[in-house]
CSV table of C-alpha atoms in Angstrom, one decimal:
chain,number,residue,atom,x,y,z
A,256,MET,CA,-33.3,29.1,48.2
A,257,SER,CA,-32.9,32.6,49.5
A,258,PRO,CA,-29.7,34.6,49.6
A,259,SER,CA,-28.3,33.7,53.0
A,260,ASN,CA,-25.2,34.0,55.1
A,261,SER,CA,-23.2,31.1,56.5
A,262,SER,CA,-23.4,30.6,60.3
A,263,GLY,CA,-20.2,32.6,60.8
A,264,GLY,CA,-21.7,35.6,59.2
A,265,GLU,CA,-19.5,35.6,56.1
A,266,ALA,CA,-21.6,35.8,52.9
A,267,LEU,CA,-21.9,32.6,51.0
A,268,CYS,CA,-20.8,32.7,47.4
A,269,ARG,CA,-23.9,31.4,45.6
A,270,VAL,CA,-23.3,29.0,42.7
A,271,ALA,CA,-25.9,27.9,40.1
A,272,VAL,CA,-25.2,24.8,38.1
A,273,LEU,CA,-27.1,24.5,34.8
A,274,LEU,CA,-28.3,20.9,34.2
A,275,PHE,CA,-29.7,19.4,31.1
A,276,PRO,CA,-30.5,15.8,30.0
A,277,GLY,CA,-27.3,14.1,28.8
A,278,ALA,CA,-24.9,16.4,30.6
A,279,ASP,CA,-21.6,14.7,31.4
A,280,ILE,CA,-21.7,13.6,35.1
A,281,LEU,CA,-18.1,14.6,36.0
A,282,ASP,CA,-18.5,18.0,34.3
A,283,PHE,CA,-20.9,19.1,37.0
A,284,ALA,CA,-20.0,16.7,39.8
A,285,GLY,CA,-16.4,17.8,39.8
A,286,PRO,CA,-17.2,21.4,40.5
A,287,LEU,CA,-19.9,20.4,43.0
A,288,GLU,CA,-17.3,18.3,44.8
A,289,ILE,CA,-14.8,21.1,45.0
A,290,PHE,CA,-17.3,23.8,46.1
A,291,SER,CA,-18.7,21.4,48.7
A,292,HIS,CA,-15.3,21.1,50.5
A,293,ALA,CA,-14.2,24.8,50.3
A,294,SER,CA,-14.7,26.1,53.9
A,295,HIS,CA,-13.6,29.0,55.9
A,296,ASN,CA,-12.3,27.0,58.9
A,297,LYS,CA,-10.6,24.1,57.2
A,298,ASN,CA,-12.1,21.6,59.7
A,299,PRO,CA,-13.7,18.8,57.7
A,300,ASP,CA,-15.8,17.7,60.7
A,301,ALA,CA,-17.4,21.2,61.1
A,302,PRO,CA,-16.8,23.0,57.9
A,303,GLN,CA,-18.1,26.6,57.5
A,304,PRO,CA,-18.9,26.6,53.8
A,305,ILE,CA,-17.8,29.3,51.4
A,306,PHE,CA,-20.1,28.3,48.6
A,307,SER,CA,-23.7,27.2,48.3
A,308,ALA,CA,-24.6,25.4,45.1
A,309,ALA,CA,-28.0,24.9,43.5
A,310,THR,CA,-28.7,23.0,40.3
A,311,ALA,CA,-31.2,24.3,37.8
A,312,GLY,CA,-32.9,22.4,35.0
A,313,ARG,CA,-36.1,21.7,33.1
A,314,PRO,CA,-39.1,20.7,35.2
A,315,GLY,CA,-38.9,17.1,36.4
A,316,GLN,CA,-35.9,14.9,36.8
A,317,THR,CA,-32.8,15.4,34.6
A,318,SER,CA,-31.4,12.2,33.2
A,319,ILE,CA,-27.7,11.8,33.2
A,320,PRO,CA,-26.3,9.0,31.1
A,321,THR,CA,-23.9,6.6,32.9
A,322,GLY,CA,-22.9,4.3,30.0
A,323,HIS,CA,-25.7,1.8,29.5
A,324,GLY,CA,-27.6,3.3,32.4
A,325,THR,CA,-29.1,6.6,33.7
A,326,LEU,CA,-28.8,8.7,36.8
A,327,LEU,CA,-31.9,10.8,37.6
A,328,ILE,CA,-31.3,14.1,39.3
A,329,GLN,CA,-34.0,16.4,40.6
A,330,PRO,CA,-32.8,20.0,40.0
A,331,GLN,CA,-33.4,22.3,42.9
A,332,LEU,CA,-34.6,25.1,40.7
A,333,SER,CA,-36.4,25.2,37.4
A,334,ILE,CA,-34.6,27.3,34.8
A,335,ARG,CA,-37.3,29.9,35.0
A,336,GLU,CA,-36.8,30.1,38.7
A,337,LEU,CA,-33.1,30.5,38.1
A,338,LEU,CA,-33.8,33.3,35.6
A,339,ASP,CA,-36.1,35.0,38.1
A,340,THR,CA,-33.4,34.9,40.8
A,341,LEU,CA,-30.3,35.1,38.7
A,342,SER,CA,-29.0,38.3,40.2
A,343,THR,CA,-28.6,36.5,43.6
A,344,PHE,CA,-26.1,34.1,42.1
A,345,ASP,CA,-22.3,34.9,41.9
A,346,VAL,CA,-21.1,31.9,39.9
A,347,LEU,CA,-22.7,30.1,37.0
A,348,VAL,CA,-21.4,26.7,36.0
A,349,VAL,CA,-22.2,25.3,32.6
A,350,PRO,CA,-21.3,21.6,32.0
A,351,GLY,CA,-20.9,19.9,28.7
A,352,GLY,CA,-21.8,16.6,27.2
A,353,PRO,CA,-21.7,14.8,23.9
A,354,LEU,CA,-22.0,17.1,20.9
A,355,GLN,CA,-25.5,15.8,19.9
A,356,VAL,CA,-26.6,16.6,23.5
A,357,ILE,CA,-25.2,20.1,23.2
A,358,GLN,CA,-26.9,20.6,19.8
A,359,THR,CA,-30.2,19.6,21.3
A,360,VAL,CA,-29.8,22.2,24.1
A,361,VAL,CA,-28.8,24.9,21.6
A,362,GLY,CA,-31.8,23.9,19.4
A,363,GLN,CA,-34.4,24.2,22.2
A,364,GLU,CA,-37.3,26.2,20.8
A,365,ASP,CA,-37.7,28.3,24.0
A,366,GLY,CA,-33.9,28.8,24.2
A,367,LEU,CA,-34.0,28.9,28.0
A,368,GLU,CA,-30.5,27.5,28.7
A,369,LEU,CA,-28.9,30.0,26.4
A,370,GLU,CA,-31.1,32.7,27.9
A,371,VAL,CA,-29.6,32.0,31.3
A,372,ILE,CA,-26.1,32.4,29.9
A,373,LYS,CA,-27.0,35.6,28.1
A,374,ALA,CA,-28.8,37.0,31.2
A,375,PHE,CA,-25.9,36.1,33.5
A,376,PHE,CA,-23.5,37.8,31.1
A,377,LYS,CA,-25.5,41.0,31.3
A,378,LEU,CA,-25.9,41.1,35.1
A,379,GLY,CA,-23.0,43.3,35.9
A,380,PRO,CA,-21.2,43.2,39.3
A,381,LYS,CA,-22.5,41.3,42.3
A,382,GLU,CA,-25.0,42.9,44.6
A,383,GLY,CA,-22.7,44.6,47.0
A,384,GLY,CA,-19.9,44.8,44.4
A,385,GLY,CA,-17.3,42.3,43.2
A,386,GLU,CA,-17.0,40.1,40.1
A,387,ARG,CA,-19.3,37.3,39.1
A,388,ILE,CA,-17.8,34.2,37.4
A,389,MET,CA,-19.1,32.2,34.5
A,390,LEU,CA,-17.4,28.8,34.3
A,391,SER,CA,-17.9,26.3,31.5
A,392,VAL,CA,-16.6,22.7,31.6
A,393,CYS,CA,-15.7,20.7,28.6
A,394,THR,CA,-18.2,21.3,25.7
A,395,GLY,CA,-20.2,23.6,28.0
A,396,ALA,CA,-18.1,26.2,26.2
A,397,TYR,CA,-20.2,25.5,23.1
A,398,LEU,CA,-23.3,26.8,25.0
A,399,LEU,CA,-21.4,29.9,25.9
A,400,GLY,CA,-20.3,30.3,22.3
A,401,ALA,CA,-23.8,29.7,21.0
A,402,ALA,CA,-25.0,32.4,23.4
A,403,GLY,CA,-22.5,34.8,21.9
A,404,VAL,CA,-20.6,35.6,25.1
A,405,LEU,CA,-17.1,34.4,23.9
A,406,ARG,CA,-16.5,37.0,21.3
A,407,GLY,CA,-12.9,38.2,21.3
A,408,LEU,CA,-11.9,35.9,24.2
A,409,LYS,CA,-9.2,33.3,24.7
A,410,VAL,CA,-11.0,30.1,25.6
A,411,THR,CA,-10.7,26.3,25.7
A,412,THR,CA,-12.8,23.2,25.7
A,413,HIS,CA,-12.4,19.4,25.3
A,414,HIS,CA,-9.4,18.5,23.2
A,415,ARG,CA,-11.6,16.8,20.5
A,416,ALA,CA,-13.8,19.9,20.3
A,417,LEU,CA,-11.4,22.8,19.8
A,418,ASP,CA,-12.1,23.3,16.1
A,419,GLY,CA,-15.8,22.8,16.6
A,420,LEU,CA,-15.9,25.5,19.3
A,421,LYS,CA,-14.3,28.0,17.0
A,422,GLY,CA,-17.0,27.2,14.4
A,423,VAL,CA,-19.8,27.7,17.0
A,424,CYS,CA,-18.4,31.1,18.0
A,425,ASP,CA,-18.0,32.2,14.3
A,426,LYS,CA,-21.6,31.5,13.6
A,427,ASP,CA,-23.4,33.2,10.7
A,428,GLY,CA,-20.0,33.4,9.1
A,429,ILE,CA,-18.9,36.3,11.2
A,430,ASP,CA,-15.4,36.1,12.8
A,431,SER,CA,-15.9,36.2,16.5
A,432,LYS,CA,-12.2,36.8,17.1
A,433,THR,CA,-12.5,34.0,19.7
A,434,GLU,CA,-9.1,32.4,20.2
A,435,VAL,CA,-9.6,28.7,21.0
A,436,VAL,CA,-6.5,27.1,22.6
A,437,GLY,CA,-5.8,23.5,23.6
A,438,GLY,CA,-3.3,21.9,26.0
A,439,GLN,CA,-4.4,23.8,29.1
A,440,ARG,CA,-6.6,22.6,32.0
A,441,PHE,CA,-8.5,25.9,31.9
A,442,VAL,CA,-8.3,29.4,30.5
A,443,ASP,CA,-9.2,32.4,32.6
A,444,ALA,CA,-10.2,35.1,30.1
A,445,GLY,CA,-10.1,37.6,32.9
A,446,ILE,CA,-12.7,40.3,33.5
A,447,VAL,CA,-14.4,40.4,30.1
A,448,LYS,CA,-16.8,43.2,31.0
A,449,ASP,CA,-17.7,45.2,34.0
A,450,GLY,CA,-18.2,42.7,36.9
A,451,LEU,CA,-17.9,39.5,34.9
A,452,ARG,CA,-15.1,37.0,34.6
A,453,ILE,CA,-15.2,34.0,32.2
A,454,VAL,CA,-13.3,30.8,32.8
A,455,THR,CA,-13.4,27.9,30.4
A,456,ALA,CA,-12.2,24.4,31.3
A,457,GLY,CA,-10.8,21.7,29.1
A,458,GLY,CA,-12.4,18.3,29.0
A,459,VAL,CA,-14.3,16.6,31.8
A,460,SER,CA,-11.8,16.3,34.7
A,461,SER,CA,-10.3,19.7,33.9
A,462,GLY,CA,-13.3,21.1,35.6
A,463,LEU,CA,-11.7,20.1,38.9
A,464,ASP,CA,-8.7,22.4,38.2
A,465,ALA,CA,-10.9,25.2,36.9
A,466,THR,CA,-13.1,25.1,40.0
A,467,LEU,CA,-10.1,25.1,42.3
A,468,HIS,CA,-9.0,28.2,40.4
A,469,VAL,CA,-12.5,29.7,41.2
A,470,VAL,CA,-12.0,28.9,44.8
A,471,GLU,CA,-8.6,30.7,44.6
A,472,LEU,CA,-10.3,33.7,43.1
A,473,VAL,CA,-13.2,33.8,45.6
A,474,LYS,CA,-11.2,32.9,48.7
A,475,ASP,CA,-7.4,32.3,48.3
A,476,ARG,CA,-4.8,29.8,47.1
A,477,ASP,CA,-4.4,28.2,50.5
A,478,THR,CA,-8.0,27.2,50.6
A,479,ALA,CA,-7.9,25.9,47.1
A,480,ASN,CA,-4.8,23.8,48.0
A,481,TYR,CA,-6.6,22.6,51.1
A,482,VAL,CA,-9.6,21.4,49.1
A,483,ALA,CA,-7.3,19.7,46.6
A,484,GLY,CA,-5.5,17.9,49.5
A,485,LEU,CA,-8.8,16.9,51.1
A,486,THR,CA,-10.0,15.4,47.9
A,487,GLU,CA,-6.6,13.8,47.2
A,488,TYR,CA,-6.5,15.7,43.9
A,489,GLU,CA,-3.2,16.8,42.4
A,490,ARG,CA,-3.7,20.2,40.7
A,491,ARG,CA,-2.6,20.5,37.1
A,492,GLN,CA,-2.0,23.5,34.9
A,493,VAL,CA,-1.7,21.5,31.7
B,243,MET,CA,-33.2,-3.5,34.7
B,244,SER,CA,-32.7,-7.0,33.4
B,245,PRO,CA,-29.4,-8.6,32.5
B,246,SER,CA,-28.9,-7.6,28.9
B,247,ASN,CA,-26.3,-7.6,26.2
B,248,SER,CA,-25.0,-4.6,24.4
B,249,SER,CA,-26.0,-4.2,20.8
B,250,GLY,CA,-22.8,-5.8,19.6
B,251,GLY,CA,-23.7,-9.0,21.5
B,252,GLU,CA,-20.9,-8.7,24.0
B,253,ALA,CA,-22.3,-9.1,27.6
B,254,LEU,CA,-22.4,-5.9,29.6
B,255,CYS,CA,-20.6,-5.8,32.9
B,256,ARG,CA,-23.3,-4.8,35.3
B,257,VAL,CA,-22.3,-2.3,38.0
B,258,ALA,CA,-24.4,-1.5,41.1
B,259,VAL,CA,-23.6,1.7,43.0
B,260,LEU,CA,-24.7,1.9,46.6
B,261,LEU,CA,-26.1,5.4,47.4
B,262,PHE,CA,-27.0,6.8,50.8
B,263,PRO,CA,-27.8,10.3,52.1
B,264,GLY,CA,-24.6,12.3,52.6
B,265,ALA,CA,-22.4,10.2,50.3
B,266,ASP,CA,-19.6,12.2,48.8
B,267,ILE,CA,-20.6,13.2,45.2
B,268,LEU,CA,-17.2,12.6,43.5
B,269,ASP,CA,-16.9,9.2,45.3
B,270,PHE,CA,-19.7,7.8,43.1
B,271,ALA,CA,-19.7,10.3,40.2
B,272,GLY,CA,-16.0,9.6,39.5
B,273,PRO,CA,-16.6,5.8,39.0
B,274,LEU,CA,-19.9,6.5,37.0
B,275,GLU,CA,-17.9,8.9,34.7
B,276,ILE,CA,-15.2,6.3,34.0
B,277,PHE,CA,-17.7,3.4,33.5
B,278,SER,CA,-19.8,5.6,31.2
B,279,HIS,CA,-17.0,6.2,28.7
B,280,ALA,CA,-15.6,2.7,28.6
B,281,SER,CA,-16.6,1.3,25.3
B,282,HIS,CA,-15.7,-1.5,23.0
B,283,ASN,CA,-15.3,0.5,19.8
B,284,LYS,CA,-13.6,3.7,21.1
B,285,ASN,CA,-15.8,6.0,19.1
B,286,PRO,CA,-17.2,8.6,21.4
B,287,ASP,CA,-19.9,9.4,18.9
B,288,ALA,CA,-21.2,5.9,18.8
B,289,PRO,CA,-19.8,4.1,21.9
B,290,GLN,CA,-20.6,0.4,22.5
B,291,PRO,CA,-20.7,0.4,26.2
B,292,ILE,CA,-18.8,-2.2,28.3
B,293,PHE,CA,-20.5,-1.3,31.5
B,294,SER,CA,-24.1,-0.6,32.6
B,295,ALA,CA,-24.4,1.1,35.9
B,296,ALA,CA,-27.4,1.3,38.3
B,297,THR,CA,-27.7,3.2,41.5
B,298,ALA,CA,-29.4,1.7,44.5
B,299,GLY,CA,-30.6,3.4,47.7
B,300,ARG,CA,-33.3,3.9,50.2
B,301,PRO,CA,-36.8,4.6,48.8
B,302,GLY,CA,-37.3,8.2,47.6
B,303,GLN,CA,-34.6,10.6,46.6
B,304,THR,CA,-31.1,10.4,48.1
B,305,SER,CA,-29.8,13.8,49.2
B,306,ILE,CA,-26.1,14.5,48.4
B,307,PRO,CA,-24.6,17.5,50.1
B,308,THR,CA,-22.9,20.1,48.0
B,309,GLY,CA,-21.5,22.5,50.6
B,310,HIS,CA,-24.4,24.7,51.7
B,311,GLY,CA,-26.7,22.9,49.3
B,312,THR,CA,-28.1,19.5,48.3
B,313,LEU,CA,-28.3,17.4,45.2
B,314,LEU,CA,-31.3,15.1,45.0
B,315,ILE,CA,-30.8,11.8,43.2
B,316,GLN,CA,-33.4,9.2,42.4
B,317,PRO,CA,-31.8,5.8,42.8
B,318,GLN,CA,-32.8,3.4,40.0
B,319,LEU,CA,-33.3,0.5,42.4
B,320,SER,CA,-34.3,0.3,46.1
B,321,ILE,CA,-31.7,-1.5,48.2
B,322,ARG,CA,-34.2,-4.4,48.6
B,323,GLU,CA,-34.5,-4.6,44.8
B,324,LEU,CA,-30.7,-4.7,44.6
B,325,LEU,CA,-30.6,-7.5,47.2
B,326,ASP,CA,-33.2,-9.4,45.2
B,327,THR,CA,-31.2,-9.1,41.9
B,328,LEU,CA,-27.7,-9.0,43.4
B,329,SER,CA,-26.4,-12.1,41.6
B,330,THR,CA,-27.0,-10.3,38.2
B,331,PHE,CA,-24.4,-7.6,39.2
B,332,ASP,CA,-20.7,-8.0,38.5
B,333,VAL,CA,-19.3,-5.0,40.2
B,334,LEU,CA,-20.4,-3.3,43.5
B,335,VAL,CA,-19.3,0.3,44.1
B,336,VAL,CA,-19.4,1.6,47.7
B,337,PRO,CA,-18.8,5.3,48.0
B,338,GLY,CA,-17.8,7.1,51.2
B,339,GLY,CA,-18.7,10.3,52.9
B,340,PRO,CA,-18.0,12.2,56.2
B,341,LEU,CA,-17.5,9.9,59.2
B,342,GLN,CA,-20.8,10.9,60.8
B,343,VAL,CA,-22.6,9.9,57.6
B,344,ILE,CA,-20.8,6.5,57.6
B,345,GLN,CA,-21.7,6.0,61.2
B,346,THR,CA,-25.3,6.6,60.4
B,347,VAL,CA,-25.3,4.1,57.6
B,348,VAL,CA,-23.5,1.5,59.9
B,349,GLY,CA,-26.1,2.2,62.6
B,350,GLN,CA,-29.2,1.6,60.5
B,351,GLU,CA,-31.5,-0.6,62.4
B,352,ASP,CA,-32.4,-2.8,59.4
B,353,GLY,CA,-28.7,-2.9,58.3
B,354,LEU,CA,-29.6,-3.0,54.7
B,355,GLU,CA,-26.5,-1.3,53.3
B,356,LEU,CA,-24.2,-3.7,55.2
B,357,GLU,CA,-26.4,-6.6,54.1
B,358,VAL,CA,-25.7,-5.7,50.4
B,359,ILE,CA,-22.0,-5.8,51.1
B,360,LYS,CA,-22.2,-9.1,53.0
B,361,ALA,CA,-24.4,-10.7,50.3
B,362,PHE,CA,-22.2,-9.5,47.4
B,363,PHE,CA,-19.2,-11.0,49.3
B,364,LYS,CA,-20.9,-14.4,49.5
B,365,LEU,CA,-22.1,-14.6,45.9
B,366,GLY,CA,-19.2,-16.5,44.4
B,367,PRO,CA,-18.2,-16.2,40.7
B,368,LYS,CA,-20.4,-14.5,38.1
B,369,GLU,CA,-23.1,-16.3,36.4
B,370,GLY,CA,-21.2,-17.8,33.5
B,371,GLY,CA,-18.0,-17.7,35.4
B,372,GLY,CA,-15.4,-15.0,36.1
B,373,GLU,CA,-14.7,-12.8,39.1
B,374,ARG,CA,-16.9,-10.2,40.6
B,375,ILE,CA,-15.3,-7.0,41.9
B,376,MET,CA,-16.2,-5.0,45.1
B,377,LEU,CA,-14.8,-1.4,44.9
B,378,SER,CA,-14.9,1.0,47.8
B,379,VAL,CA,-14.0,4.7,47.4
B,380,CYS,CA,-12.7,6.8,50.3
B,381,THR,CA,-14.4,6.0,53.6
B,382,GLY,CA,-16.6,3.5,51.8
B,383,ALA,CA,-14.0,1.1,53.0
B,384,TYR,CA,-15.4,1.7,56.5
B,385,LEU,CA,-18.7,0.1,55.3
B,386,LEU,CA,-16.8,-2.9,54.0
B,387,GLY,CA,-14.9,-3.1,57.3
B,388,ALA,CA,-18.1,-2.9,59.3
B,389,ALA,CA,-19.5,-5.6,57.2
B,390,GLY,CA,-16.6,-7.8,58.1
B,391,VAL,CA,-15.3,-8.4,54.5
B,392,LEU,CA,-11.8,-6.9,54.9
B,393,ARG,CA,-10.4,-9.4,57.4
B,394,GLY,CA,-6.8,-10.3,56.5
B,395,LEU,CA,-6.7,-8.0,53.5
B,396,LYS,CA,-4.4,-5.1,52.5
B,397,VAL,CA,-6.6,-2.1,52.0
B,398,THR,CA,-6.7,1.7,51.9
B,399,THR,CA,-9.0,4.7,52.4
B,400,HIS,CA,-8.9,8.5,52.8
B,401,HIS,CA,-5.6,9.7,54.2
B,402,ARG,CA,-7.3,11.1,57.3
B,403,ALA,CA,-9.2,7.9,57.9
B,404,LEU,CA,-6.4,5.2,57.9
B,405,ASP,CA,-6.3,4.6,61.7
B,406,GLY,CA,-10.0,4.8,61.9
B,407,LEU,CA,-10.5,2.1,59.3
B,408,LYS,CA,-8.2,-0.2,61.2
B,409,GLY,CA,-10.3,0.3,64.3
B,410,VAL,CA,-13.5,-0.4,62.4
B,411,CYS,CA,-12.0,-3.7,61.0
B,412,ASP,CA,-10.8,-4.7,64.5
B,413,LYS,CA,-14.2,-4.4,66.0
B,414,ASP,CA,-15.1,-6.2,69.2
B,415,GLY,CA,-11.4,-6.1,70.1
B,416,ILE,CA,-10.6,-8.9,67.7
B,417,ASP,CA,-7.5,-8.3,65.5
B,418,SER,CA,-8.9,-8.5,61.9
B,419,LYS,CA,-5.3,-8.8,60.5
B,420,THR,CA,-6.4,-6.1,58.1
B,421,GLU,CA,-3.4,-4.1,56.9
B,422,VAL,CA,-4.4,-0.5,56.2
B,423,VAL,CA,-1.9,1.3,54.0
B,424,GLY,CA,-1.7,5.0,52.9
B,425,GLY,CA,0.0,6.8,50.1
B,426,GLN,CA,-1.6,4.8,47.3
B,427,ARG,CA,-4.4,5.7,44.9
B,428,PHE,CA,-5.9,2.3,45.4
B,429,VAL,CA,-5.1,-1.2,46.7
B,430,ASP,CA,-6.1,-4.3,44.8
B,431,ALA,CA,-6.3,-7.0,47.4
B,432,GLY,CA,-6.6,-9.6,44.7
B,433,ILE,CA,-9.0,-12.5,44.6
B,434,VAL,CA,-9.9,-12.7,48.2
B,435,LYS,CA,-12.2,-15.7,47.9
B,436,ASP,CA,-13.5,-17.8,45.1
B,437,GLY,CA,-14.9,-15.4,42.5
B,438,LEU,CA,-14.4,-12.1,44.3
B,439,ARG,CA,-11.8,-9.4,44.1
B,440,ILE,CA,-11.8,-6.4,46.5
B,441,VAL,CA,-10.3,-3.1,45.5
B,442,THR,CA,-10.2,-0.2,47.9
B,443,ALA,CA,-9.5,3.4,46.7
B,444,GLY,CA,-8.0,6.2,48.7
B,445,GLY,CA,-9.8,9.5,49.2
B,446,VAL,CA,-12.4,10.9,46.8
B,447,SER,CA,-10.6,11.5,43.5
B,448,SER,CA,-8.6,8.3,43.9
B,449,GLY,CA,-11.8,6.6,42.9
B,450,LEU,CA,-11.0,7.6,39.3
B,451,ASP,CA,-7.8,5.7,39.3
B,452,ALA,CA,-9.4,2.7,41.1
B,453,THR,CA,-12.2,2.6,38.5
B,454,LEU,CA,-9.7,2.8,35.6
B,455,HIS,CA,-8.1,-0.2,37.2
B,456,VAL,CA,-11.4,-2.0,37.2
B,457,VAL,CA,-11.8,-1.1,33.5
B,458,GLU,CA,-8.3,-2.6,32.9
B,459,LEU,CA,-9.4,-5.8,34.8
B,460,VAL,CA,-12.7,-6.2,33.0
B,461,LYS,CA,-11.4,-5.1,29.5
B,462,ASP,CA,-7.8,-4.1,29.0
B,463,ARG,CA,-5.2,-1.4,29.7
B,464,ASP,CA,-5.7,0.1,26.3
B,465,THR,CA,-9.3,0.8,27.0
B,466,ALA,CA,-8.6,2.2,30.5
B,467,ASN,CA,-6.0,4.6,28.9
B,468,TYR,CA,-8.5,5.5,26.2
B,469,VAL,CA,-11.1,6.5,28.9
B,470,ALA,CA,-8.4,8.4,30.9
B,471,GLY,CA,-7.5,10.3,27.7
B,472,LEU,CA,-11.1,11.0,26.8
B,473,THR,CA,-11.8,12.4,30.2
B,474,GLU,CA,-8.5,14.3,30.2
B,475,TYR,CA,-7.5,12.5,33.3
B,476,GLU,CA,-3.9,11.7,34.1
B,477,ARG,CA,-3.7,8.3,35.8
B,478,ARG,CA,-1.8,8.1,39.1
B,479,GLN,CA,-0.5,5.2,41.1
B,480,VAL,CA,0.4,7.2,44.2
């Protein structure tokens, strides 16, 4: 996992996906699907990828619930390795999960997951210039809120979790001035500080639309629409 | 992995998901997402699952491409274990992938993946009665076609792969009488033989609609709509 260029010489946009036990499968598989099909040459038989994506999690396999079952995923990086190489990543994806899972992640004694979010927030522009993007899907926004990076921003999350997110952002009784809105597939809060954009998606499948938006930001609308067509996905704004 | 009942005593519908290196991530993650949220009591905080889902693949970890990157998944069962316990499964999900990946799977010397499909086709009704369901997503239909189980059926696949699927079904120059149609999220061919229904989905994200259809078949429309709402997914017929 070293910074590298695609064969055509255009720099790859490097995506890190934070995994934790109990994360919702579509919250991270949706973005991975979209990133995997975004290519420079629009030839599905010989794509020239725009993104590379690496998963990062606690050591060992990460268990992802699938109803009365479990999917075991081996993250490519440990969270500590991600922290050590964080400045080489351009996009950070933070999936969600059931609230008890999110609470467990927030309550981790070593606080590594929140540390990744805080550290990515502080990075500044990409090496070589240009914005980085932090994307939460579903209740992944709670992790951003708990890390304190949503202050003063307009954001969204799963429709059942809107009030809860506001509470997470206003922790310790301090009004975060975070505006939590519903009824949208995603909210792009824009450039929230030098070199960083924050995009929050609504629930689960909304992550597909939010990721297509990221493709549009990193490349162009034509490419995002191409990926939507290839995956037979109809883009939605609401 | 033994046949078991959910805590409420209602029998779980047991799903096996066939994995192979290079499978498209959303092709199998979409169905797993939908199955994981289908519950008897519609309480997301204490769901009583309707489905259990197990993945099966070649020994070791299965590599799933994510653009210029790879996701490593540890299947819960080897394909041989799946074959040995196949009669305990009620639903078989066969994802797709790029055509060169599918060709590699079809060309496996030991033919284990196709053997699973052929064996599931031959099983007959569930233990205790009732239909089993075989569901392909995207070019997963090629594997069903190569296994010879689509003869005489109306089916679909990815929009770029419609003609190719017809060719796979008509192998050895014999007209399979398979009718390959486009422009639909999925085609339910109905009960194709005693105890078996075959559903083929269109490309990638179509698997979400096809799986919601399976939820509707196994449980009811209200539950399928509940899962669609929970995952913020708008069901589509075309």
